[in-house]
Short mmCIF file of N, CA and C in Angstrom, two decimals:
data_model
loop_
_atom_site.label_atom_id
_atom_site.label_comp_id
_atom_site.label_asym_id
_atom_site.label_seq_id
_atom_site.Cartn_x
_atom_site.Cartn_y
_atom_site.Cartn_z
N MET A 1 -10.67 -12.20 -15.16
CA MET A 1 -11.53 -13.28 -14.67
C MET A 1 -12.37 -15.13 -15.32
N LYS A 2 -10.93 -15.59 -15.11
CA LYS A 2 -11.56 -16.20 -15.37
C LYS A 2 -12.28 -17.14 -14.65
N LYS A 3 -12.21 -17.80 -13.26
CA LYS A 3 -13.13 -18.38 -12.70
C LYS A 3 -14.16 -17.90 -11.86
N HIS A 4 -14.94 -16.72 -12.98
CA HIS A 4 -15.30 -15.93 -12.15
C HIS A 4 -16.87 -15.32 -13.49
N GLU A 5 -16.05 -16.77 -14.50
CA GLU A 5 -16.74 -15.98 -16.03
C GLU A 5 -18.54 -15.72 -15.95
N GLY A 6 -19.04 -15.28 -15.80
CA GLY A 6 -20.80 -14.40 -15.96
C GLY A 6 -21.11 -14.49 -15.08
N LYS A 7 -19.96 -13.79 -14.19
CA LYS A 7 -20.89 -13.02 -12.74
C LYS A 7 -20.28 -11.44 -12.65
N ILE A 8 -21.53 -10.83 -12.34
CA ILE A 8 -21.43 -9.58 -12.35
C ILE A 8 -19.60 -8.26 -11.22
N ALA A 9 -19.03 -8.28 -11.42
CA ALA A 9 -18.19 -7.43 -11.19
C ALA A 9 -18.17 -6.48 -10.19
N VAL A 10 -18.29 -5.81 -9.50
CA VAL A 10 -18.62 -5.99 -8.80
C VAL A 10 -17.37 -4.33 -7.98
N VAL A 11 -17.49 -3.08 -7.92
CA VAL A 11 -16.23 -2.26 -7.21
C VAL A 11 -16.99 -0.63 -6.60
N VAL A 12 -16.41 -0.63 -5.53
CA VAL A 12 -17.53 0.48 -4.62
C VAL A 12 -16.15 1.82 -4.81
N ALA A 13 -15.94 2.05 -6.16
CA ALA A 13 -15.06 2.78 -7.13
C ALA A 13 -15.93 3.98 -8.27
N THR A 14 -14.66 4.27 -8.35
CA THR A 14 -14.85 4.49 -9.92
C THR A 14 -14.38 4.28 -10.44
N VAL A 15 -14.66 3.71 -12.06
CA VAL A 15 -14.19 2.86 -13.27
C VAL A 15 -13.55 4.04 -13.83
N THR A 16 -12.05 3.48 -14.55
CA THR A 16 -11.71 4.59 -14.83
C THR A 16 -11.14 3.44 -16.24
N ASP A 17 -10.90 4.59 -17.36
CA ASP A 17 -10.12 4.31 -18.54
C ASP A 17 -8.45 3.70 -18.45
N ASP A 18 -8.49 2.55 -19.09
CA ASP A 18 -6.46 2.28 -18.55
C ASP A 18 -6.50 1.85 -20.49
N ILE A 19 -5.83 2.92 -20.72
CA ILE A 19 -5.41 2.67 -22.29
C ILE A 19 -3.77 1.09 -22.36
N ARG A 20 -3.34 1.07 -20.99
CA ARG A 20 -2.70 0.48 -21.30
C ARG A 20 -3.13 -1.45 -21.73
N LEU A 21 -4.78 -1.44 -21.62
CA LEU A 21 -5.62 -2.79 -21.65
C LEU A 21 -5.91 -2.71 -22.55
N LEU A 22 -5.53 -3.26 -23.76
CA LEU A 22 -5.41 -3.12 -25.30
C LEU A 22 -7.00 -3.84 -26.23
N SER A 23 -7.76 -5.49 -25.41
CA SER A 23 -8.39 -5.13 -25.21
C SER A 23 -9.41 -5.44 -24.82
N VAL A 24 -11.05 -5.05 -24.30
CA VAL A 24 -12.06 -5.36 -23.19
C VAL A 24 -12.31 -6.73 -23.27
N PRO A 25 -12.66 -7.82 -22.04
CA PRO A 25 -13.71 -8.53 -22.77
C PRO A 25 -14.67 -7.95 -22.67
N LYS A 26 -15.78 -9.02 -22.89
CA LYS A 26 -17.44 -8.26 -22.26
C LYS A 26 -17.62 -8.49 -20.86
N LEU A 27 -18.22 -7.78 -19.74
CA LEU A 27 -18.40 -8.19 -19.17
C LEU A 27 -19.41 -6.98 -18.32
N THR A 28 -19.89 -7.83 -17.48
CA THR A 28 -20.71 -6.87 -17.04
C THR A 28 -19.87 -6.39 -15.33
N VAL A 29 -20.22 -4.64 -15.35
CA VAL A 29 -19.57 -4.64 -14.27
C VAL A 29 -20.54 -3.35 -13.35
N CYS A 30 -20.44 -3.35 -11.75
CA CYS A 30 -21.49 -2.61 -10.84
C CYS A 30 -20.50 -1.66 -10.41
N ALA A 31 -20.03 -0.60 -10.43
CA ALA A 31 -19.98 0.60 -10.16
C ALA A 31 -20.68 1.84 -9.07
N LEU A 32 -19.83 3.15 -8.44
CA LEU A 32 -20.52 3.98 -7.90
C LEU A 32 -20.46 4.78 -9.62
N ASN A 33 -19.35 5.22 -10.33
CA ASN A 33 -19.17 5.69 -11.25
C ASN A 33 -18.10 5.15 -12.37
N PHE A 34 -18.62 5.37 -13.17
CA PHE A 34 -17.84 5.28 -13.99
C PHE A 34 -17.39 6.45 -15.75
N THR A 35 -16.50 6.57 -15.67
CA THR A 35 -15.30 7.96 -16.71
C THR A 35 -16.71 7.12 -17.95
N GLU A 36 -16.76 8.92 -19.06
CA GLU A 36 -17.24 8.50 -20.08
C GLU A 36 -16.47 6.81 -21.17
N ALA A 37 -15.33 7.13 -20.97
CA ALA A 37 -14.00 6.76 -22.05
C ALA A 37 -14.29 4.90 -21.67
N ALA A 38 -13.97 4.57 -20.76
CA ALA A 38 -14.78 3.60 -19.47
C ALA A 38 -15.80 2.48 -19.49
N ARG A 39 -16.73 4.03 -19.67
CA ARG A 39 -18.35 3.13 -19.65
C ARG A 39 -18.25 2.76 -21.75
N ALA A 40 -17.39 3.71 -22.28
CA ALA A 40 -17.68 3.52 -24.18
C ALA A 40 -17.24 2.07 -24.27
N ARG A 41 -16.19 2.03 -23.42
CA ARG A 41 -15.28 0.83 -24.37
C ARG A 41 -15.99 -0.05 -24.22
N ILE A 42 -17.02 -0.33 -22.03
CA ILE A 42 -17.27 -1.36 -21.52
C ILE A 42 -18.03 -2.42 -22.75
N VAL A 43 -19.70 -0.63 -23.02
CA VAL A 43 -20.75 -1.22 -24.06
C VAL A 43 -20.27 -1.66 -25.20
N LYS A 44 -19.06 -1.37 -25.94
CA LYS A 44 -18.45 -1.46 -27.84
C LYS A 44 -18.27 -2.96 -27.60
N ALA A 45 -17.58 -3.41 -25.99
CA ALA A 45 -16.88 -4.42 -26.43
C ALA A 45 -19.34 -5.58 -26.14
N GLY A 46 -19.45 -5.09 -26.09
CA GLY A 46 -21.09 -6.22 -25.81
C GLY A 46 -20.91 -6.00 -24.26
N GLY A 47 -20.24 -5.59 -23.39
CA GLY A 47 -20.80 -5.19 -21.00
C GLY A 47 -21.66 -4.57 -21.27
N GLU A 48 -22.24 -3.96 -19.97
CA GLU A 48 -23.14 -4.02 -19.56
C GLU A 48 -22.11 -2.67 -18.54
N CYS A 49 -22.68 -2.34 -17.60
CA CYS A 49 -22.20 -1.19 -16.51
C CYS A 49 -23.56 -0.93 -16.10
N LEU A 50 -23.24 -1.09 -14.79
CA LEU A 50 -24.78 -0.86 -13.95
C LEU A 50 -24.69 -0.21 -12.79
N SER A 51 -25.71 0.25 -11.96
CA SER A 51 -25.05 0.72 -11.31
C SER A 51 -26.06 0.60 -9.95
N PHE A 52 -25.31 0.57 -8.39
CA PHE A 52 -25.55 0.22 -7.02
C PHE A 52 -27.51 -0.57 -7.19
N ASP A 53 -28.24 1.11 -7.73
CA ASP A 53 -29.66 0.41 -7.70
C ASP A 53 -30.46 -0.98 -8.85
N GLN A 54 -29.80 -0.79 -9.83
CA GLN A 54 -29.39 -1.64 -10.17
C GLN A 54 -29.50 -2.78 -11.00
N LEU A 55 -28.40 -2.90 -9.64
CA LEU A 55 -28.16 -4.48 -9.04
C LEU A 55 -28.49 -4.80 -7.21
N ALA A 56 -29.04 -3.93 -7.02
CA ALA A 56 -29.88 -4.67 -6.74
C ALA A 56 -31.14 -5.37 -6.61
N LEU A 57 -31.62 -4.99 -7.98
CA LEU A 57 -33.00 -5.40 -8.96
C LEU A 57 -32.63 -6.90 -9.01
N ARG A 58 -31.56 -6.85 -9.78
CA ARG A 58 -30.87 -7.99 -10.62
C ARG A 58 -30.74 -8.83 -9.93
N ALA A 59 -30.00 -8.95 -8.35
CA ALA A 59 -28.94 -10.20 -7.66
C ALA A 59 -29.49 -8.96 -6.33
N PRO A 60 -30.85 -9.60 -5.86
CA PRO A 60 -30.84 -8.51 -4.26
C PRO A 60 -30.38 -9.41 -3.48
N LYS A 61 -29.95 -10.53 -4.05
CA LYS A 61 -29.00 -11.87 -2.55
C LYS A 61 -28.27 -11.25 -3.22
N GLY A 62 -27.15 -11.29 -4.31
CA GLY A 62 -25.57 -10.88 -4.55
C GLY A 62 -25.03 -11.79 -5.31
N THR A 63 -25.95 -12.70 -5.54
CA THR A 63 -25.64 -14.13 -6.29
C THR A 63 -25.09 -13.90 -7.41
N ASN A 64 -23.87 -13.94 -7.75
CA ASN A 64 -23.39 -14.34 -8.66
C ASN A 64 -22.46 -13.00 -9.16
N THR A 65 -21.88 -12.33 -8.00
CA THR A 65 -21.05 -11.52 -7.78
C THR A 65 -19.92 -11.63 -7.65
N VAL A 66 -18.51 -10.66 -7.69
CA VAL A 66 -17.86 -10.80 -7.67
C VAL A 66 -17.24 -9.38 -6.60
N LEU A 67 -17.22 -9.42 -5.74
CA LEU A 67 -17.42 -8.09 -4.77
C LEU A 67 -15.20 -8.14 -5.43
N LEU A 68 -14.65 -6.80 -6.01
CA LEU A 68 -13.57 -6.00 -6.27
C LEU A 68 -12.81 -5.26 -4.97
N ARG A 69 -11.94 -5.41 -4.55
CA ARG A 69 -11.58 -4.31 -4.52
C ARG A 69 -10.17 -4.07 -4.29
N GLY A 70 -8.76 -3.01 -4.13
CA GLY A 70 -7.65 -2.76 -4.35
C GLY A 70 -6.67 -3.39 -3.38
N ALA A 71 -5.67 -3.29 -3.12
CA ALA A 71 -4.75 -3.77 -1.95
C ALA A 71 -4.75 -3.16 -0.54
N ARG A 72 -5.55 -3.83 0.48
CA ARG A 72 -5.48 -3.31 1.82
C ARG A 72 -4.52 -3.11 2.35
N LYS A 73 -3.02 -2.32 1.55
CA LYS A 73 -2.41 -1.30 2.47
C LYS A 73 -1.45 -0.89 1.79
N ALA A 74 -2.73 -0.79 0.95
CA ALA A 74 -2.01 0.29 -0.47
C ALA A 74 -1.58 1.46 0.19
N ARG A 75 -2.32 1.75 1.08
CA ARG A 75 -1.77 3.09 1.38
C ARG A 75 -0.58 4.27 1.99
N GLY A 76 0.09 5.34 1.46
CA GLY A 76 1.66 5.41 1.76
C GLY A 76 1.86 5.37 3.86
N VAL A 77 0.98 5.41 4.80
CA VAL A 77 1.49 5.15 6.25
C VAL A 77 1.52 4.18 6.70
N TYR A 78 0.61 2.80 5.52
CA TYR A 78 1.61 1.85 6.29
C TYR A 78 3.29 1.24 5.64
N ALA A 79 4.05 2.21 5.59
CA ALA A 79 5.32 1.92 4.70
C ALA A 79 5.90 2.74 6.49
N HIS A 80 4.91 3.03 7.20
CA HIS A 80 5.73 3.88 8.44
C HIS A 80 6.17 2.53 9.60
N PHE A 81 4.71 1.28 9.25
CA PHE A 81 4.88 0.26 10.73
C PHE A 81 5.85 -0.90 9.81
N GLY A 82 6.83 -1.07 11.24
CA GLY A 82 7.12 -2.12 11.07
C GLY A 82 6.79 -3.32 10.70
N HIS A 83 7.23 -4.67 11.05
CA HIS A 83 6.38 -5.86 10.66
C HIS A 83 6.11 -6.12 12.19
N LYS A 84 5.59 -7.71 12.98
CA LYS A 84 5.61 -7.35 13.90
C LYS A 84 7.54 -8.51 14.23
N SER A 85 8.30 -8.61 15.71
CA SER A 85 8.94 -9.05 15.71
C SER A 85 8.58 -11.25 15.74
N THR A 86 9.57 -11.75 15.62
CA THR A 86 9.26 -12.82 15.91
C THR A 86 10.80 -12.95 16.79
N LEU A 87 10.84 -14.34 17.22
CA LEU A 87 12.46 -14.85 17.80
C LEU A 87 13.63 -14.74 16.22
N GLU A 88 12.66 -15.65 15.23
CA GLU A 88 13.88 -15.18 14.64
C GLU A 88 14.03 -14.21 13.68
N SER A 89 13.22 -13.40 14.16
CA SER A 89 13.40 -12.12 13.49
C SER A 89 12.42 -10.94 14.92
N VAL A 90 14.20 -9.98 15.19
CA VAL A 90 13.58 -8.98 15.77
C VAL A 90 13.90 -7.57 15.27
N HIS A 91 13.89 -8.07 14.26
CA HIS A 91 14.46 -6.41 14.14
C HIS A 91 13.21 -6.43 13.21
N THR A 92 12.10 -5.60 13.97
CA THR A 92 10.70 -4.62 13.35
C THR A 92 11.26 -3.33 12.31
N HIS A 93 11.90 -2.58 13.21
CA HIS A 93 11.81 -1.82 12.52
C HIS A 93 12.95 -1.46 11.21
N ASP A 94 13.46 -2.21 10.81
CA ASP A 94 13.98 -2.11 9.45
C ASP A 94 13.57 -2.23 7.91
N HIS A 95 13.78 -1.06 7.26
CA HIS A 95 13.39 -0.23 6.40
C HIS A 95 11.79 -0.20 6.09
N VAL A 96 11.96 1.08 7.38
CA VAL A 96 10.51 1.50 7.71
C VAL A 96 11.10 3.02 7.28
N LYS A 97 10.12 3.10 6.78
CA LYS A 97 10.47 5.21 6.51
C LYS A 97 10.30 6.04 8.06
N PRO A 98 10.56 6.62 8.28
CA PRO A 98 10.75 7.03 9.36
C PRO A 98 9.71 8.29 8.74
N TYR A 99 9.03 9.17 9.74
CA TYR A 99 8.81 10.44 10.34
C TYR A 99 9.69 11.43 10.76
N VAL A 100 10.74 12.11 10.19
CA VAL A 100 10.99 13.11 10.34
C VAL A 100 10.99 14.23 9.11
N ARG A 101 12.25 15.40 9.97
CA ARG A 101 11.80 16.98 8.79
C ARG A 101 13.02 16.54 7.23
N SER A 102 14.26 15.71 7.77
CA SER A 102 14.84 15.70 7.24
C SER A 102 15.60 13.98 6.30
N LYS A 103 15.68 13.66 5.42
CA LYS A 103 16.56 12.56 5.54
C LYS A 103 17.89 12.13 5.61
N GLY A 104 19.05 13.36 6.28
CA GLY A 104 19.88 13.32 5.83
C GLY A 104 21.22 12.10 6.57
N ARG A 105 21.94 11.96 6.91
CA ARG A 105 23.30 11.64 7.35
C ARG A 105 22.43 11.09 8.80
N LYS A 106 22.38 12.92 9.18
CA LYS A 106 22.70 12.82 10.60
C LYS A 106 20.50 12.22 11.61
N PHE A 107 19.65 12.20 10.56
CA PHE A 107 18.18 12.08 10.82
C PHE A 107 18.37 10.53 10.80
N GLU A 108 17.82 9.70 12.49
CA GLU A 108 17.46 8.37 12.19
C GLU A 108 18.66 7.69 11.22
N ARG A 109 19.84 7.35 11.51
CA ARG A 109 20.04 6.77 10.81
C ARG A 109 21.62 6.53 11.69
N ALA A 110 22.01 7.11 12.83
CA ALA A 110 23.04 6.62 13.39
C ALA A 110 22.86 5.76 14.55
N ARG A 111 22.47 6.06 15.90
CA ARG A 111 22.17 5.63 16.63
C ARG A 111 21.32 4.77 16.59
N GLY A 112 21.07 3.08 17.08
CA GLY A 112 20.45 1.90 17.41
C GLY A 112 20.63 1.75 15.66
N ARG A 113 21.33 2.12 14.64
CA ARG A 113 20.98 1.47 13.06
C ARG A 113 22.22 1.23 13.56
N ARG A 114 23.09 1.75 13.46
CA ARG A 114 24.78 1.31 13.13
C ARG A 114 25.78 0.49 14.79
N LYS A 115 26.16 -0.14 14.40
CA LYS A 115 27.07 -0.18 16.19
C LYS A 115 27.99 0.66 16.80
N SER A 116 28.18 1.25 15.42
CA SER A 116 29.72 2.27 15.27
C SER A 116 28.87 3.65 16.28
N ARG A 117 27.61 3.00 16.33
CA ARG A 117 26.84 4.90 16.53
C ARG A 117 26.04 4.36 17.62
N GLY A 118 26.73 3.58 18.94
CA GLY A 118 26.16 3.57 20.07
C GLY A 118 26.34 2.11 20.40
N PHE A 119 24.73 1.39 19.66
CA PHE A 119 24.36 0.43 19.51
C PHE A 119 23.13 0.24 18.04
N LYS A 120 23.18 -0.79 18.09
CA LYS A 120 22.45 -1.87 16.47
C LYS A 120 21.10 -2.70 16.96
N VAL A 121 20.04 -2.57 17.29
CA VAL A 121 18.84 -3.01 17.78
C VAL A 121 18.93 -3.73 16.10
#
């Protein structure tokens, strides 16, 4: 968070420890929960772990805070949706994960997907 130096990182989730992160910088984090290992590493680095009650007292209007969130389309359900069709690319259902009971040769891989099997979209 180089451009957010000195600001409070706000996460509406549980902060967990990641052993792949070798060094933890000094930072102030506000979250719903902290695991014991994550809290210990943040405090050991000279940082602080805040609850939302403490954040409301320290920054009532949210000044000097940065709200962090994960990827919006990280859920598995988004793999089933195609992109919008444009004039350049009308293949909206290419590389889309089908809702099928099996993933074999006969299941949603023939008609509409290959020219040799009726038609190709």
